Amino acid sequence: MSIEKKEFRPKIVAFCCNWCSYAGADLAGSSRLGYPADVKIIRVPCSCRVNPMFILRAFEKGADGVIMCGCHPGDCHYSTGNFYARRRMTLLFSMLDYIGVENGRTRVEWVSAAEGVKFSDTMNSFVEKIYSLGENVRLGDLRCRN
Amino acid sequence: MQRIGVFVCHCGSNIAATVDVSKVAEMALMEPGVVHAEDYQYMCSEAGQAKIADAIHEKKLTGIVVCSCSPRMHEATFRKAAERAGLNPYMVEIANIREHCSWIHKDMEEATKKAVILMRAAVAKVNLNTPLQPGESRVTKRALIIGGGIAGIQTALDIADAGYEVDIVEKTPSIGGRMSQLDKTFPTLDCSACILTPKMVEASAHEKIKIYTYSEVENVSGFVGDFTVDIRKKARSVDMDKCTGCGVCQEKCPSKKAPSEFNRGLNNRSAIYTPFAQAIPNVPVIDREACIKFKTGKCGICSKVCQAGAIDYEQKDEIITEKYGAIVVATGFDTINLDKYDEYAYSQSKDVITSLELERVMNAAGPTHGHLERLSDGKAPKEMVFIQCVGSRCSDDRGKPYCSKICCMYTAKHAMLIRDKYPDVNVTVFYIDVRTPGKNFDEFYRRAVEQYGVNYIKGQVGKVIPQPNGKLLVQGSDLLDNRQILKEADMVVLATAIEPNPDVRKIATMLTASIDTNNFLTEAHAKLRPVESPTAGIFLSGVCQGPKDIPETVAQAGAAAVKAIGLLAKDKLMTNPCTAHSDELLCNGCSTCENVCPYGAITYEDKEVNDHGIREVRRLAVVNSALCQGCGACTVACPSGAMDLQGFSNRQIIAEVDAICR
Amino acid sequence: MSSKKKQAELIEEISGVNPLKCMKCGKCSASCPSYNEMDIKPHQFVSYVINEDVESLVNSESLWKCLSCFACVERCPRDVKPGKLIDAARQMVVRQRNNTYLSPDEVPELLDPEIPQQLLVSAYRRYRR
Amino acid sequence: MQELINRAKELLDDGTVARVLGWRAGDLPYNPEPAYFENAESLKDFVYNGFCGANLSKYMIEASKLEGKTLVCLKPCDTYSFNQLIKEHRVDREKAYVIGVGCKGKLDIEKIRAQGIKGIESIEGAEITDEAETLKIQTIYGEKTCAYSDAMLERCHVCKGKEHKIYDEQIGESKETKDGERFDEVSRIEAMAPAEKFAFFKKELSKCIRCNACRNVCPACSCRKCVFDSNKFDSSQKANVDSFEEKMFHIIRAFHVAGRCTDCGECSRVCPQGIPLHLFNRKFIKDIDELYGEYQAGDDTDSKAPLTNYTFEDAEPSIVGKRG
Amino acid sequence: MKYSYYPGCTLRTKAKDLDDYARASARVLGFELEEVEDWQCCGGVYPLGTDEIATKLSSVRALNAAKKKNQELVTICSACHHVIKRVNDDMKNVEDICTRANNYMELDTPYKGETKVLHYLEVLRDRVGFDELKKKVVNPLKGKKIGAYYGCLLLRPGKLLEFDNPENPKIMEDFIRAIGAEPVIYPYRNECCGGYISLKEKDMAKSMCDKITESAEGFGADMLITACPLCMYNLNKSSAREIPVYYFTELLAEALGVKEVQA
């Protein structure tokens, strides 16, 4: 039996703030609230540590979706980090949308340490979205030279 | 090149049941830099830690990856183990293959694949780790307690008894909190005041405790061990030192129309007042909104009658700045606003009251002097209906999604006390579930039913219908008998949901303590660190962390005190070495990073640099690592990439990204 | 998928109600003005859907006694909206079986000179396809 | 121009400035280039005309390190960049003597060529003092004409205004050249379907030869060492032509200057491949204006930049998907 | 001020009074009701299934007509108000319904819930203002004790209609005060009269109406006012009690001194 077409399994990178959503993911885990294995989490001290370069890098290396999770606005462990992150990501996502990259591939969600359910729901819906979008062709393809 | 050892934990079957741990170890050996890999049942056990130590010695490891549970669980354990074996603790990284993998995936192959990727990411990161040295910071040996209720008082007493100074900041004119408003307490029916007032007195007399009443925390800066706090002492208009607490001013005050906060607005108080007779300090305050002198300039009777000359209309708010090593939040709760529950006729009928109001009605010092009577006409009720879960367990935006936890018990208490004191009064309780976990709690509830004949009906009330004759028609359902009930009552008591004190969000923001969607402060770990905030140096006491009754509050207050004492007992603290650092050769001196730093940790200096032979003086960013908390905001703001974060460097994170997307 | 299950899912879809959110507090039944006329009580609707017994639900008298007054919807603390389930069940009856609770023949005898148009219009919409 | 030269001579002579930063005539009538003039005599090569599009602010970074003051000629739009550089502590205000020079729109030789005018020998009407609406161009094929505004750079059609934001003195009149809307082009792209947008940018970006002209000319790209040249981000293969930056260079560059870019348009002007690079920067400016309130980088030297600022009520990133 | 106006089927026929008084009063109060051209009946019941589209289209047409004129859409009948406001909410917030409805309608520009729907009472409260109304009253209805009967359709679902507090409304009471009478607050004023079932379940309707009128009389009301022709019919027909029931617009016209002009 030969496999003609490989099943699409997306690569999804999730940047999670150590103080909220990373703990939220832990809570989702200990509560056994599943979400697809396609999601891989990278721990950062704060959403404001997430450089747009990291997100572009992930796409360039073949990620099909990138999600960033931080503390709810006003609840940042460092007071203001997520406010800066919010502006940075808004502008970055808008730019990606502008150059024709599907907006659904990027997302920001605020998930607190207590929101294991929200974490799992968020990941499930994000993964579902990425499946519906299929493989990320455009971002990986956006280069100067063909 | 690093020499990395990878250790894969089975966590019994927690990991091993869904992740092929030996496969993960096997794959690890194929990663660059990895010279050793093994799996073991419990890596966190002594034997497991010994394996790590042995490997460090035998294989001359320079870096460690432990594939195990969340770093929030055992990162510290493994770092200490590595340190004991002579490795810099910051050369250890954790791949979270339990919470983020084995526990949420069912398919072994899939989970194993993911575990391998997580391991790779950790290895890629460790390849770029560098040894880090934590700095030291001092500890101010004084604690601040925000909130002077039973939680705050107990925590303060416990810390003070251990020999440390404690300040209590209380917003209202007296300490005592909600507990001072209660009449009796379950499940023993002690008089609340009788057990609380001795503690209040003890706190006020304690030489290590300073109490700021009628005061609020205005600003908090600094960090664990070294917080600087501004406290606003609101103008009391009464000199604390001169006042003898004789009470004449309150008697003579002609303005007696202000609703009494202490009696939940059921009766009025004078404009100059102490909230209740046993108030501590026993010094009144002038409510400037209600005071005739402040409103019209005329009056001044209190000043005239005060023998001690303590009245001071000119008094102003005062800001006090103090240093603290630890802060305990004990801000307590209030009942929710019932504006959105008009079907219960709370705003339409005076005879529909909340349970906390009933406490005041039952209390000898309350508006009815302890007589159970209707507030509309003063008549003794014959039929009382209690409605449970008013605003609790609501997933809509009218109420709270959680169980308020205390209502089932205090309703049983109320029902029992009423039946005991007024045997001719019928008591009916509409409930959804009766929840009585706790020592002697269910027995207590059963006594209400069996011994006192309280009528419990399973089913919620749909509407309370005031009748022209002044009675209240309660329309409820009896789910067990499958019938709709129309019951005529004289009084209806609503077991109103409790919520954290609305001010707590502001306080949490000042403290950078995390708070959940219901405004309860989040604990560092739901099970293992229940009285600590994830923010170091902040501790939680009482209902600010979640609904609880008095015994639980007191227990938690003691626990919070012990945690605070543990911190105050240290002379020095190790600081987090994961701080920002600027590369002098790349820094433009543009000040962008300075603008986003929440700690003022970045300053600029003119420094001479040697840039590949060019010597020149440049304006450069300098990070004060004692102030830097390591958020990383500056690293992204920096256009040139000069600013980087130790432990979470650009290259480390990119290496993780690459490993995941490989 | 069994047809029973399909029916239950259909009713969830038409109504947009998730019956699993119900905590069985009975506030709907406590609020219902038609309670005494109903054979299946408002708080029981969710159980019928959960137990996939849509058959009993669509045959129940309650469908025609519900006033669509939304008292249960307004007061439900769990956002379950039992009234919408009844509406959905009624829809299933009028849609699937072309079964009508109101036939044109019986209308004349029900009429009186003051009846507002909207009553007839709404009765038709509620009771007939 | 002569007034400018005379004044420069004066200032050099009385020692107020040690050098003059301006433009020198090039080998062709339309390619003057930025240059330092150390003495009165050398000013004979000084030129200021419609082809002096180059923004001299960035040169002041190096000039700030030199001994003595530098006289710098800044057009109204250049002063925004200069202000921004002051704000970022990249230039020393004390080391600059700013002459705000008049501008009546700068010319784009490509636009002239696009009209079929080749073999250019000389151009008349490009002088800054000249009120002529028409350029007279002598070519090897004879005299050709071209309306001044038809030969203007795109950026001049959406000119930010003829006011100098910072100067020590002003010489020459400026003229309003704005006859278009700054964000029209961006809006047009925003309205495209995703595939269309993608095709558009892919086509444009595929022309890039990574010559770095855009980066070199950009006054906001003033980093001592560009992240693309350091090893701070890339953990591997620098030499790989296919590497990260290759693909993302222009997006990252635009992001790095977001909130700092004054929209001077130099990037597009200098691109040898004619890539409309300003469309990236202007998209960020449009978003910033719409989401966080109007902001013009370089308008002043002390306001908070949009990316180092926030409000509690800021839009959520999901707004991008919502507004479609 | 001009509003688009959706009278609805009953106001064109059986409840002509409600309509006439409303228009006459509007003129006095300085606003104009422009009837939506070719309006179609709203159906009287909000389409129950979430998957129903066709039955929502008549509302969408009226809403779109108002949008084109850039006017707010005013309704008087409680049922029309309920149906149109809820359909409008669907068009605004339920993507699926919006897309499908627009597919049916084939409009030049899709309708996305842009129109604001106002009940006549809301116009009085939010646009005219009860204080302003009070000033225009020439025959204050002094001494009249009036019970407001809201019923169910005006108020619920409260979150969606955003008309008033569904459990303790006050807009009609404020209205009663504005026209110089005394409002009587009684607990059954937001309970359903059973209007929808009054065709077939006469006994049920009677028992419900009796509860309402008994309660209102018990608290001292001399009369009831309503905004709903169905409630009006039902309370008159089904209740054993004699308490008179009026459209609120009739009392409004009376207070403004334009009742006789109409009649």
PDB file of N, CA and C in Angstrom, chain A residues 9 11 18-19 22-23 25-26 29-30 32-35 37 39-43 45-46 48-49 54 57-58 61 75 77-79 84 88 115, chain B residues 70-72 75 96 99-100 103-105 110 114 505 512 515 517 534-535 599 629-633 635-636 644 648-650 657-658 660-661:
ATOM      1  N   ARG A   9      -0.497  17.547   8.483  1.00  0.00           N
ATOM      2  CA  ARG A   9      -0.409  17.768   9.931  1.00  0.00           C
ATOM      3  C   ARG A   9       0.299  19.104  10.117  1.00  0.00           C
ATOM      4  N   LYS A  11       2.157  22.449  11.560  1.00  0.00           N
ATOM      5  CA  LYS A  11       3.121  22.785  12.616  1.00  0.00           C
ATOM      6  C   LYS A  11       2.628  24.080  13.242  1.00  0.00           C
ATOM      7  N   ASN A  18       4.999  32.793  30.781  1.00  0.00           N
ATOM      8  CA  ASN A  18       5.268  31.919  31.915  1.00  0.00           C
ATOM      9  C   ASN A  18       4.258  32.091  33.048  1.00  0.00           C
ATOM     10  N   TRP A  19       3.728  33.320  33.198  1.00  0.00           N
ATOM     11  CA  TRP A  19       2.928  33.624  34.389  1.00  0.00           C
ATOM     12  C   TRP A  19       1.452  33.314  34.211  1.00  0.00           C
ATOM     13  N   TYR A  22       1.160  29.841  30.112  1.00  0.00           N
ATOM     14  CA  TYR A  22       1.953  28.611  30.266  1.00  0.00           C
ATOM     15  C   TYR A  22       1.379  27.807  31.429  1.00  0.00           C
ATOM     16  N   ALA A  23       1.052  28.518  32.499  1.00  0.00           N
ATOM     17  CA  ALA A  23       0.420  27.854  33.644  1.00  0.00           C
ATOM     18  C   ALA A  23      -0.978  27.382  33.267  1.00  0.00           C
ATOM     19  N   ALA A  25      -1.788  26.320  30.381  1.00  0.00           N
ATOM     20  CA  ALA A  25      -1.558  25.091  29.622  1.00  0.00           C
ATOM     21  C   ALA A  25      -1.267  23.939  30.582  1.00  0.00           C
ATOM     22  N   ASP A  26      -0.536  24.237  31.648  1.00  0.00           N
ATOM     23  CA  ASP A  26      -0.292  23.220  32.672  1.00  0.00           C
ATOM     24  C   ASP A  26      -1.611  22.755  33.280  1.00  0.00           C
ATOM     25  N   GLY A  29      -3.435  20.616  31.070  1.00  0.00           N
ATOM     26  CA  GLY A  29      -2.829  19.285  31.121  1.00  0.00           C
ATOM     27  C   GLY A  29      -3.283  18.506  32.329  1.00  0.00           C
ATOM     28  N   SER A  30      -3.172  19.122  33.509  1.00  0.00           N
ATOM     29  CA  SER A  30      -3.539  18.367  34.706  1.00  0.00           C
ATOM     30  C   SER A  30      -5.040  18.120  34.753  1.00  0.00           C
ATOM     31  N   ARG A  32      -6.594  17.305  32.093  1.00  0.00           N
ATOM     32  CA  ARG A  32      -6.768  16.402  30.932  1.00  0.00           C
ATOM     33  C   ARG A  32      -7.683  17.006  29.874  1.00  0.00           C
ATOM     34  N   LEU A  33      -7.546  18.294  29.658  1.00  0.00           N
ATOM     35  CA  LEU A  33      -8.325  18.954  28.614  1.00  0.00           C
ATOM     36  C   LEU A  33      -7.477  18.947  27.345  1.00  0.00           C
ATOM     37  N   GLY A  34      -7.767  18.022  26.485  1.00  0.00           N
ATOM     38  CA  GLY A  34      -6.904  17.784  25.345  1.00  0.00           C
ATOM     39  C   GLY A  34      -6.999  18.818  24.250  1.00  0.00           C
ATOM     40  N   TYR A  35      -5.931  18.873  23.459  1.00  0.00           N
ATOM     41  CA  TYR A  35      -5.936  19.629  22.212  1.00  0.00           C
ATOM     42  C   TYR A  35      -4.907  18.945  21.318  1.00  0.00           C
ATOM     43  N   ALA A  37      -1.888  17.471  19.116  1.00  0.00           N
ATOM     44  CA  ALA A  37      -0.451  17.448  19.373  1.00  0.00           C
ATOM     45  C   ALA A  37       0.306  18.364  18.423  1.00  0.00           C
ATOM     46  N   VAL A  39       0.215  21.390  18.326  1.00  0.00           N
ATOM     47  CA  VAL A  39       0.629  22.607  19.039  1.00  0.00           C
ATOM     48  C   VAL A  39       1.866  22.321  19.881  1.00  0.00           C
ATOM     49  N   LYS A  40       2.905  23.143  19.698  1.00  0.00           N
ATOM     50  CA  LYS A  40       4.101  23.034  20.551  1.00  0.00           C
ATOM     51  C   LYS A  40       4.307  24.384  21.228  1.00  0.00           C
ATOM     52  N   ILE A  41       4.515  24.303  22.526  1.00  0.00           N
ATOM     53  CA  ILE A  41       4.577  25.544  23.301  1.00  0.00           C
ATOM     54  C   ILE A  41       6.019  25.971  23.574  1.00  0.00           C
ATOM     55  N   ILE A  42       6.277  27.255  23.393  1.00  0.00           N
ATOM     56  CA  ILE A  42       7.561  27.824  23.802  1.00  0.00           C
ATOM     57  C   ILE A  42       7.299  28.776  24.955  1.00  0.00           C
ATOM     58  N   ARG A  43       8.044  28.579  26.020  1.00  0.00           N
ATOM     59  CA  ARG A  43       7.835  29.395  27.211  1.00  0.00           C
ATOM     60  C   ARG A  43       8.614  30.692  27.108  1.00  0.00           C
ATOM     61  N   PRO A  45       9.073  34.686  29.186  1.00  0.00           N
ATOM     62  CA  PRO A  45       8.751  35.295  30.481  1.00  0.00           C
ATOM     63  C   PRO A  45       7.522  36.201  30.418  1.00  0.00           C
ATOM     64  N   CYS A  46       7.231  36.710  29.236  1.00  0.00           N
ATOM     65  CA  CYS A  46       6.115  37.652  29.108  1.00  0.00           C
ATOM     66  C   CYS A  46       5.802  37.750  27.625  1.00  0.00           C
ATOM     67  N   CYS A  48       5.525  40.249  26.042  1.00  0.00           N
ATOM     68  CA  CYS A  48       6.318  41.328  25.453  1.00  0.00           C
ATOM     69  C   CYS A  48       7.718  40.851  25.066  1.00  0.00           C
ATOM     70  N   ARG A  49       8.054  39.625  25.406  1.00  0.00           N
ATOM     71  CA  ARG A  49       9.339  39.066  24.984  1.00  0.00           C
ATOM     72  C   ARG A  49       9.248  38.527  23.558  1.00  0.00           C
ATOM     73  N   PHE A  54      10.508  36.369  15.781  1.00  0.00           N
ATOM     74  CA  PHE A  54      10.310  34.954  16.132  1.00  0.00           C
ATOM     75  C   PHE A  54       9.150  34.381  15.327  1.00  0.00           C
ATOM     76  N   ARG A  57      10.086  34.057  11.781  1.00  0.00           N
ATOM     77  CA  ARG A  57      11.027  32.956  11.697  1.00  0.00           C
ATOM     78  C   ARG A  57      10.298  31.613  11.673  1.00  0.00           C
ATOM     79  N   ALA A  58       9.310  31.497  12.561  1.00  0.00           N
ATOM     80  CA  ALA A  58       8.558  30.247  12.624  1.00  0.00           C
ATOM     81  C   ALA A  58       7.891  29.968  11.274  1.00  0.00           C
ATOM     82  N   LYS A  61      10.303  28.902   8.729  1.00  0.00           N
ATOM     83  CA  LYS A  61      10.797  27.537   8.918  1.00  0.00           C
ATOM     84  C   LYS A  61       9.688  26.504   8.725  1.00  0.00           C
ATOM     85  N   ASP A  75      -3.505  42.693  33.582  1.00  0.00           N
ATOM     86  CA  ASP A  75      -3.059  41.703  34.556  1.00  0.00           C
ATOM     87  C   ASP A  75      -1.631  41.230  34.322  1.00  0.00           C
ATOM     88  N   HIS A  77       2.060  40.371  34.590  1.00  0.00           N
ATOM     89  CA  HIS A  77       2.943  40.176  35.743  1.00  0.00           C
ATOM     90  C   HIS A  77       3.942  41.328  35.852  1.00  0.00           C
ATOM     91  N   TYR A  78       4.286  41.878  34.713  1.00  0.00           N
ATOM     92  CA  TYR A  78       5.227  43.001  34.702  1.00  0.00           C
ATOM     93  C   TYR A  78       4.487  44.315  34.441  1.00  0.00           C
ATOM     94  N   SER A  79       3.245  44.351  34.792  1.00  0.00           N
ATOM     95  CA  SER A  79       2.394  45.540  34.677  1.00  0.00           C
ATOM     96  C   SER A  79       1.952  45.878  33.256  1.00  0.00           C
ATOM     97  N   TYR A  84       2.310  46.406  25.325  1.00  0.00           N
ATOM     98  CA  TYR A  84       3.232  46.590  24.199  1.00  0.00           C
ATOM     99  C   TYR A  84       3.074  45.444  23.202  1.00  0.00           C
ATOM    100  N   ARG A  88       2.304  45.521  19.175  1.00  0.00           N
ATOM    101  CA  ARG A  88       3.244  44.926  18.215  1.00  0.00           C
ATOM    102  C   ARG A  88       2.546  43.886  17.357  1.00  0.00           C
ATOM    103  N   GLU A 115      -7.256  29.638  33.621  1.00  0.00           N
ATOM    104  CA  GLU A 115      -8.137  29.320  32.507  1.00  0.00           C
ATOM    105  C   GLU A 115      -7.656  28.130  31.669  1.00  0.00           C
TER     106      GLU A 115
ATOM    107  N   SER B  70       5.972  19.878  34.199  1.00  0.00           N
ATOM    108  CA  SER B  70       6.145  21.305  33.929  1.00  0.00           C
ATOM    109  C   SER B  70       7.320  21.896  34.715  1.00  0.00           C
ATOM    110  N   PRO B  71       8.064  22.809  34.087  1.00  0.00           N
ATOM    111  CA  PRO B  71       9.136  23.483  34.825  1.00  0.00           C
ATOM    112  C   PRO B  71       8.602  24.228  36.038  1.00  0.00           C
ATOM    113  N   ARG B  72       7.314  24.575  35.990  1.00  0.00           N
ATOM    114  CA  ARG B  72       6.729  25.249  37.139  1.00  0.00           C
ATOM    115  C   ARG B  72       6.660  24.304  38.329  1.00  0.00           C
ATOM    116  N   GLU B  75      11.435  22.477  37.979  1.00  0.00           N
ATOM    117  CA  GLU B  75      12.640  23.113  37.448  1.00  0.00           C
ATOM    118  C   GLU B  75      13.631  23.390  38.587  1.00  0.00           C
ATOM    119  N   ASN B  96       8.674  19.999  28.844  1.00  0.00           N
ATOM    120  CA  ASN B  96       7.431  19.667  29.542  1.00  0.00           C
ATOM    121  C   ASN B  96       6.663  18.618  28.744  1.00  0.00           C
ATOM    122  N   GLU B  99       2.367  17.770  31.370  1.00  0.00           N
ATOM    123  CA  GLU B  99       1.206  18.663  31.217  1.00  0.00           C
ATOM    124  C   GLU B  99       0.958  19.041  29.755  1.00  0.00           C
ATOM    125  N   HIS B 100       2.049  19.234  29.015  1.00  0.00           N
ATOM    126  CA  HIS B 100       1.876  19.701  27.638  1.00  0.00           C
ATOM    127  C   HIS B 100       1.885  18.561  26.625  1.00  0.00           C
ATOM    128  N   TRP B 103      -0.405  14.071  29.164  1.00  0.00           N
ATOM    129  CA  TRP B 103      -1.715  14.166  29.804  1.00  0.00           C
ATOM    130  C   TRP B 103      -2.819  14.631  28.859  1.00  0.00           C
ATOM    131  N   ILE B 104      -2.423  15.228  27.756  1.00  0.00           N
ATOM    132  CA  ILE B 104      -3.477  15.733  26.885  1.00  0.00           C
ATOM    133  C   ILE B 104      -3.606  14.949  25.581  1.00  0.00           C
ATOM    134  N   HIS B 105      -2.681  14.025  25.348  1.00  0.00           N
ATOM    135  CA  HIS B 105      -2.789  13.251  24.115  1.00  0.00           C
ATOM    136  C   HIS B 105      -3.051  11.793  24.453  1.00  0.00           C
ATOM    137  N   GLU B 110       1.643   9.577  18.480  1.00  0.00           N
ATOM    138  CA  GLU B 110       1.578  11.015  18.329  1.00  0.00           C
ATOM    139  C   GLU B 110       2.240  11.720  19.510  1.00  0.00           C
ATOM    140  N   LYS B 114       5.574  14.136  19.586  1.00  0.00           N
ATOM    141  CA  LYS B 114       5.586  15.494  20.143  1.00  0.00           C
ATOM    142  C   LYS B 114       6.638  15.606  21.240  1.00  0.00           C
ATOM    143  N   ARG B 505      -8.950  44.518  42.330  1.00  0.00           N
ATOM    144  CA  ARG B 505      -8.331  44.564  40.999  1.00  0.00           C
ATOM    145  C   ARG B 505      -7.279  45.672  40.932  1.00  0.00           C
ATOM    146  N   THR B 512       1.170  43.784  40.761  1.00  0.00           N
ATOM    147  CA  THR B 512       1.397  42.887  39.620  1.00  0.00           C
ATOM    148  C   THR B 512       1.152  41.432  40.021  1.00  0.00           C
ATOM    149  N   ILE B 515      -4.695  37.827  38.719  1.00  0.00           N
ATOM    150  CA  ILE B 515      -6.062  37.817  39.237  1.00  0.00           C
ATOM    151  C   ILE B 515      -6.898  37.108  38.179  1.00  0.00           C
ATOM    152  N   THR B 517     -10.664  35.777  36.247  1.00  0.00           N
ATOM    153  CA  THR B 517     -11.783  36.514  35.637  1.00  0.00           C
ATOM    154  C   THR B 517     -12.845  36.875  36.661  1.00  0.00           C
ATOM    155  N   PRO B 534       1.744  34.167  42.355  1.00  0.00           N
ATOM    156  CA  PRO B 534       2.905  33.891  41.499  1.00  0.00           C
ATOM    157  C   PRO B 534       3.944  35.014  41.557  1.00  0.00           C
ATOM    158  N   THR B 535       3.531  36.183  41.968  1.00  0.00           N
ATOM    159  CA  THR B 535       4.480  37.276  42.122  1.00  0.00           C
ATOM    160  C   THR B 535       5.191  37.134  43.464  1.00  0.00           C
ATOM    161  N   TYR B 599      10.330  49.099  35.132  1.00  0.00           N
ATOM    162  CA  TYR B 599      11.004  49.173  36.433  1.00  0.00           C
ATOM    163  C   TYR B 599      12.025  50.297  36.525  1.00  0.00           C
ATOM    164  N   GLN B 629      13.499  42.861  36.135  1.00  0.00           N
ATOM    165  CA  GLN B 629      12.768  41.658  36.513  1.00  0.00           C
ATOM    166  C   GLN B 629      12.706  40.648  35.370  1.00  0.00           C
ATOM    167  N   GLY B 630      13.254  41.026  34.228  1.00  0.00           N
ATOM    168  CA  GLY B 630      13.363  40.047  33.147  1.00  0.00           C
ATOM    169  C   GLY B 630      12.144  39.849  32.288  1.00  0.00           C
ATOM    170  N   CYS B 631      11.373  40.897  32.044  1.00  0.00           N
ATOM    171  CA  CYS B 631      10.181  40.713  31.211  1.00  0.00           C
ATOM    172  C   CYS B 631      10.538  40.620  29.733  1.00  0.00           C
ATOM    173  N   GLY B 632      11.545  41.388  29.325  1.00  0.00           N
ATOM    174  CA  GLY B 632      11.972  41.314  27.933  1.00  0.00           C
ATOM    175  C   GLY B 632      11.361  42.364  27.027  1.00  0.00           C
ATOM    176  N   ALA B 633      10.584  43.270  27.579  1.00  0.00           N
ATOM    177  CA  ALA B 633       9.955  44.304  26.737  1.00  0.00           C
ATOM    178  C   ALA B 633      11.015  45.073  25.950  1.00  0.00           C
ATOM    179  N   THR B 635      13.873  44.077  24.919  1.00  0.00           N
ATOM    180  CA  THR B 635      14.587  43.324  23.884  1.00  0.00           C
ATOM    181  C   THR B 635      13.889  43.433  22.542  1.00  0.00           C
ATOM    182  N   VAL B 636      12.565  43.544  22.595  1.00  0.00           N
ATOM    183  CA  VAL B 636      11.825  43.640  21.341  1.00  0.00           C
ATOM    184  C   VAL B 636      11.786  45.085  20.865  1.00  0.00           C
ATOM    185  N   ASP B 644      19.308  42.088  24.950  1.00  0.00           N
ATOM    186  CA  ASP B 644      18.933  40.674  24.928  1.00  0.00           C
ATOM    187  C   ASP B 644      18.637  40.238  26.348  1.00  0.00           C
ATOM    188  N   PHE B 648      16.616  33.734  28.158  1.00  0.00           N
ATOM    189  CA  PHE B 648      15.606  33.695  27.086  1.00  0.00           C
ATOM    190  C   PHE B 648      16.119  34.555  25.945  1.00  0.00           C
ATOM    191  N   SER B 649      17.316  34.258  25.480  1.00  0.00           N
ATOM    192  CA  SER B 649      17.928  35.127  24.478  1.00  0.00           C
ATOM    193  C   SER B 649      17.261  34.933  23.125  1.00  0.00           C
ATOM    194  N   ASN B 650      17.472  35.904  22.260  1.00  0.00           N
ATOM    195  CA  ASN B 650      16.922  35.815  20.916  1.00  0.00           C
ATOM    196  C   ASN B 650      17.339  34.518  20.251  1.00  0.00           C
ATOM    197  N   VAL B 657      12.328  27.675  18.157  1.00  0.00           N
ATOM    198  CA  VAL B 657      11.413  27.772  17.017  1.00  0.00           C
ATOM    199  C   VAL B 657      11.881  26.845  15.898  1.00  0.00           C
ATOM    200  N   ASP B 658      13.160  26.939  15.607  1.00  0.00           N
ATOM    201  CA  ASP B 658      13.700  26.116  14.524  1.00  0.00           C
ATOM    202  C   ASP B 658      13.526  24.626  14.816  1.00  0.00           C
ATOM    203  N   ILE B 660      11.315  23.188  16.655  1.00  0.00           N
ATOM    204  CA  ILE B 660       9.916  22.778  16.577  1.00  0.00           C
ATOM    205  C   ILE B 660       9.463  22.684  15.123  1.00  0.00           C
ATOM    206  N   CYS B 661       9.943  23.603  14.308  1.00  0.00           N
ATOM    207  CA  CYS B 661       9.490  23.631  12.913  1.00  0.00           C
ATOM    208  C   CYS B 661      10.328  22.735  12.015  1.00  0.00           C
TER     209      CYS B 661
END
